[in-house]
Amino acid sequence: DAGVTQSPTHLIKTRGQQVTLRCSPKSGHDTVSWYQQALGQGPQFIFQYYEEEERQRGNFPDRFSGHQFPNYSSELNVNALLLGDSALYLCASSAGTGDRNTIYFGEGSWLTVV
Amino acid sequence: TQLLEQSPQFLSIQEGENLTVYCNSSSVFSSLQWYRQEPGEGPVLLVTVVTGGEVKKLKRLTFQFGDARKDSSLHITAAQPGDTGLYLCAGSGGYQKVTFGIGTKLQVIP
């Protein structure tokens, strides 16, 4: 049973470019959340998708957008990249809407903006 | 906005010593999780506590949830070099939105 998988694992982009990160949730999970973790910081909540809709959003600009597909996989898109967007982007999945359901994280995608 | 304050942020101890990490908030959480993260990897769940006053033990690790569900602590007995890592507390409040603390970077010196 595969856990949460993310791709790519590492990538380098130039300031102003756009990036798409991908996430496949753990089998049986239907809720996907995205987090940004800067070096030396705890993860910061970006947004959450459930039933193909954005259900919650953290304090991130509109340059950050996402999508969830019918198979529950998800994409995170970041437009007009800034140097400060360099971080580890984590995807987390869980099942159902119960607040106490266990959340599992992927290994993350390291984004470097130069 | 729910905020979690973690302390200390850095901790360097000798193998065999005991330590406690604290996680505090002014908000009430329906549950609180502790994660351990290795460099370059995603957080790995250690424990979830859901009931005020709850105490859970995982080998040499003891986790406690405050009576008011606003704070938690992680105590490690006889720390080992393998315990080295970033320890994150995270609170859940509504639709599984998880709020993380800044983390405690633990180094256990052999």
Short mmCIF file of C-alpha atoms in Angstrom, two decimals:
data_model
loop_
_atom_site.label_atom_id
_atom_site.label_comp_id
_atom_site.label_asym_id
_atom_site.label_seq_id
_atom_site.Cartn_x
_atom_site.Cartn_y
_atom_site.Cartn_z
CA ASP A 1 0.00 0.00 0.00
CA ALA A 2 1.71 3.14 -1.20
CA GLY A 3 1.67 6.12 1.07
CA VAL A 4 1.47 9.71 -0.07
CA THR A 5 3.65 10.21 -3.13
CA GLN A 6 4.87 13.52 -4.48
CA SER A 7 6.67 14.58 -7.64
CA PRO A 8 9.09 15.91 -8.52
CA THR A 9 11.32 15.49 -5.49
CA HIS A 10 13.62 18.36 -6.42
CA LEU A 11 13.41 21.14 -8.97
CA ILE A 12 15.02 24.47 -9.74
CA LYS A 13 13.09 27.33 -11.33
CA THR A 14 13.90 30.88 -12.33
CA ARG A 15 12.20 33.88 -10.76
CA GLY A 16 9.01 34.72 -12.65
CA GLN A 17 8.44 31.19 -13.92
CA GLN A 18 5.55 28.91 -13.02
CA VAL A 19 5.71 25.51 -11.32
CA THR A 20 3.35 22.57 -10.88
CA LEU A 21 3.79 20.04 -8.10
CA ARG A 22 1.88 16.77 -7.95
CA CYS A 23 0.56 14.59 -5.17
CA SER A 24 -1.10 11.18 -5.02
CA PRO A 25 -2.83 10.55 -1.70
CA LYS A 26 -2.63 7.39 0.33
CA SER A 27 -5.02 4.71 -0.87
CA GLY A 28 -8.49 5.29 0.54
CA HIS A 29 -7.87 8.96 1.32
CA ASP A 30 -9.99 11.68 -0.28
CA THR A 31 -8.70 14.86 1.34
CA VAL A 32 -5.45 16.51 0.28
CA SER A 33 -3.72 19.43 1.96
CA TRP A 34 -0.65 21.35 0.86
CA TYR A 35 1.95 22.92 3.14
CA GLN A 36 5.00 25.11 2.58
CA GLN A 37 7.99 24.58 4.85
CA ALA A 38 10.79 27.11 4.67
CA LEU A 39 14.20 26.13 5.98
CA GLY A 40 14.21 26.07 9.77
CA GLN A 41 10.45 26.62 10.04
CA GLY A 42 7.42 24.47 10.71
CA PRO A 43 5.07 23.72 7.79
CA GLN A 44 2.58 26.46 6.89
CA PHE A 45 -0.88 25.51 5.63
CA ILE A 46 -1.55 26.59 2.02
CA PHE A 47 -4.91 25.03 1.22
CA GLN A 48 -6.98 21.86 1.38
CA TYR A 49 -8.99 20.04 -1.27
CA TYR A 50 -11.96 17.78 -0.75
CA GLU A 51 -14.39 16.53 -3.40
CA GLU A 52 -12.41 18.43 -6.05
CA GLU A 53 -13.01 21.78 -4.36
CA GLU A 54 -10.82 24.05 -2.27
CA ARG A 55 -12.29 23.78 1.20
CA GLN A 56 -9.89 25.87 3.26
CA ARG A 57 -7.11 28.28 2.49
CA GLY A 58 -4.23 29.63 4.52
CA ASN A 59 -2.61 33.04 4.27
CA PHE A 60 -1.06 32.62 0.81
CA PRO A 61 -1.48 34.91 -2.23
CA ASP A 62 -3.51 34.02 -5.30
CA ARG A 63 -0.29 33.05 -7.08
CA PHE A 64 -0.76 29.76 -5.25
CA SER A 65 -3.54 27.70 -6.76
CA GLY A 66 -4.46 24.07 -6.85
CA HIS A 67 -6.64 21.39 -8.23
CA GLN A 68 -7.98 18.01 -7.18
CA PHE A 69 -8.85 15.36 -9.72
CA PRO A 70 -11.63 12.73 -9.57
CA ASN A 71 -9.07 10.12 -8.48
CA TYR A 72 -8.27 12.42 -5.48
CA SER A 73 -4.77 13.27 -6.70
CA SER A 74 -3.88 16.93 -6.54
CA GLU A 75 -1.69 19.60 -8.06
CA LEU A 76 -0.21 22.74 -6.56
CA ASN A 77 0.57 25.55 -9.00
CA VAL A 78 2.64 28.59 -8.20
CA ASN A 79 2.81 31.45 -10.70
CA ALA A 80 5.28 34.32 -10.97
CA LEU A 81 7.78 32.62 -8.71
CA LEU A 82 9.68 34.69 -6.18
CA LEU A 83 12.95 33.87 -4.48
CA GLY A 84 11.00 33.57 -1.22
CA ASP A 85 8.98 30.69 -2.65
CA SER A 86 12.00 28.44 -2.26
CA ALA A 87 10.92 25.80 0.24
CA LEU A 88 9.90 22.21 0.82
CA TYR A 89 6.32 21.72 -0.34
CA LEU A 90 4.52 18.98 1.55
CA CYS A 91 1.35 17.18 0.57
CA ALA A 92 -0.76 15.51 3.25
CA SER A 93 -3.74 13.23 2.85
CA SER A 94 -6.48 11.97 5.12
CA ALA A 95 -9.79 10.16 4.90
CA GLY A 96 -13.20 11.68 5.40
CA THR A 97 -14.04 14.91 7.13
CA GLY A 98 -13.58 13.86 10.74
CA ASP A 99 -11.16 16.20 12.45
CA ARG A 100 -9.44 13.38 14.30
CA ASN A 101 -8.58 11.34 11.24
CA THR A 102 -4.87 10.66 10.93
CA ILE A 103 -3.01 12.83 8.46
CA TYR A 104 -0.12 11.34 6.47
CA PHE A 105 2.59 13.38 4.78
CA GLY A 106 4.55 12.73 1.63
CA GLU A 107 8.32 13.18 1.38
CA GLY A 108 7.89 16.61 -0.13
CA SER A 109 9.05 18.49 -3.22
CA TRP A 110 12.07 20.73 -2.80
CA LEU A 111 11.67 23.91 -4.87
CA THR A 112 14.59 26.26 -5.38
CA VAL A 113 13.93 29.58 -7.10
CA VAL A 114 17.01 31.32 -8.49
CA THR B 1 -5.74 32.41 13.55
CA GLN B 2 -4.64 29.52 15.73
CA LEU B 3 -0.98 29.69 16.75
CA LEU B 4 1.19 27.10 18.44
CA GLU B 5 4.30 28.09 20.33
CA GLN B 6 6.95 25.46 20.80
CA SER B 7 9.85 25.56 23.22
CA PRO B 8 12.71 25.23 23.26
CA GLN B 9 13.50 25.73 19.58
CA PHE B 10 16.93 24.14 19.90
CA LEU B 11 18.14 21.49 22.32
CA SER B 12 21.51 19.76 22.44
CA ILE B 13 21.94 17.10 25.11
CA GLN B 14 24.14 14.14 25.95
CA GLU B 15 23.03 10.59 25.34
CA GLY B 16 21.15 9.25 28.35
CA GLU B 17 19.72 12.58 29.50
CA ASN B 18 16.01 13.33 29.79
CA LEU B 19 14.25 16.22 28.06
CA THR B 20 10.84 17.84 27.72
CA VAL B 21 9.48 19.82 24.79
CA TYR B 22 6.48 22.10 25.26
CA CYS B 23 3.72 23.16 22.88
CA ASN B 24 1.38 25.97 23.94
CA SER B 25 -1.53 27.83 22.41
CA SER B 26 -4.27 30.22 23.41
CA SER B 27 -6.66 28.21 21.23
CA VAL B 28 -8.44 24.97 21.95
CA PHE B 29 -7.70 22.11 19.58
CA SER B 30 -9.87 19.08 18.98
CA SER B 31 -6.72 16.99 18.73
CA LEU B 32 -2.99 17.51 18.80
CA GLN B 33 -0.31 15.57 16.99
CA TRP B 34 3.42 15.21 17.45
CA TYR B 35 5.61 14.56 14.42
CA ARG B 36 9.28 13.85 13.93
CA GLN B 37 10.98 15.08 10.78
CA GLU B 38 14.35 14.09 9.40
CA PRO B 39 16.23 16.49 7.11
CA GLY B 40 14.87 16.36 3.57
CA GLU B 41 11.90 14.20 4.49
CA GLY B 42 8.26 14.75 5.34
CA PRO B 43 6.99 14.72 8.93
CA VAL B 44 6.23 11.29 10.39
CA LEU B 45 3.39 11.04 12.87
CA LEU B 46 4.40 9.90 16.36
CA VAL B 47 1.14 10.24 18.26
CA THR B 48 -2.28 11.88 18.30
CA VAL B 49 -3.87 12.99 21.56
CA VAL B 50 -7.54 13.91 21.62
CA THR B 51 -8.77 13.94 25.23
CA GLY B 52 -7.87 16.66 27.74
CA GLY B 53 -5.43 15.25 30.31
CA GLU B 54 -4.60 12.28 28.10
CA VAL B 55 -1.17 10.68 28.47
CA LYS B 56 0.28 8.38 25.82
CA LYS B 57 3.54 6.47 25.94
CA LEU B 58 5.58 5.32 22.97
CA LYS B 59 8.61 3.44 24.31
CA ARG B 60 10.81 6.16 25.84
CA LEU B 61 8.50 8.97 24.68
CA THR B 62 5.64 10.26 26.86
CA PHE B 63 3.07 12.66 25.41
CA GLN B 64 0.57 14.63 27.45
CA PHE B 65 -2.39 16.75 26.36
CA GLY B 66 -3.36 19.56 28.69
CA ASP B 67 -6.68 19.43 30.52
CA ALA B 68 -7.96 22.42 28.54
CA ARG B 69 -6.66 21.00 25.23
CA LYS B 70 -4.53 24.08 24.61
CA ASP B 71 -1.11 22.67 25.36
CA SER B 72 0.93 19.52 25.19
CA SER B 73 4.31 18.18 26.19
CA LEU B 74 6.70 15.54 24.90
CA HIS B 75 9.09 13.95 27.37
CA ILE B 76 11.95 11.73 26.23
CA THR B 77 13.63 9.49 28.77
CA ALA B 78 17.26 8.44 28.32
CA ALA B 79 17.68 10.10 24.94
CA GLN B 80 19.53 8.21 22.23
CA PRO B 81 21.41 9.57 19.18
CA GLY B 82 18.64 8.09 17.04
CA ASP B 83 16.21 10.54 18.65
CA THR B 84 17.96 13.41 16.87
CA GLY B 85 15.59 15.30 14.59
CA LEU B 86 13.01 18.05 14.33
CA TYR B 87 10.00 17.53 16.59
CA LEU B 88 6.83 19.29 15.51
CA CYS B 89 3.59 19.70 17.38
CA ALA B 90 0.48 20.31 15.34
CA GLY B 91 -3.06 21.10 16.34
CA SER B 92 -6.20 20.17 14.45
CA GLY B 93 -9.16 22.52 14.49
CA GLY B 94 -11.81 22.10 11.88
CA TYR B 95 -11.79 20.00 8.69
CA GLN B 96 -8.39 18.52 9.51
CA LYS B 97 -6.63 21.83 8.98
CA VAL B 98 -3.42 21.33 10.87
CA THR B 99 -1.51 24.22 12.44
CA PHE B 100 2.15 23.51 13.14
CA GLY B 101 4.50 24.90 15.72
CA ILE B 102 7.93 26.10 14.61
CA GLY B 103 9.51 22.87 15.80
CA THR B 104 12.18 21.82 18.26
CA LYS B 105 15.50 20.79 16.77
CA LEU B 106 16.94 18.09 19.02
CA GLN B 107 20.52 16.90 18.87
CA VAL B 108 21.58 13.97 21.04
CA ILE B 109 25.34 13.71 21.34
CA PRO B 110 26.81 10.21 21.79
#
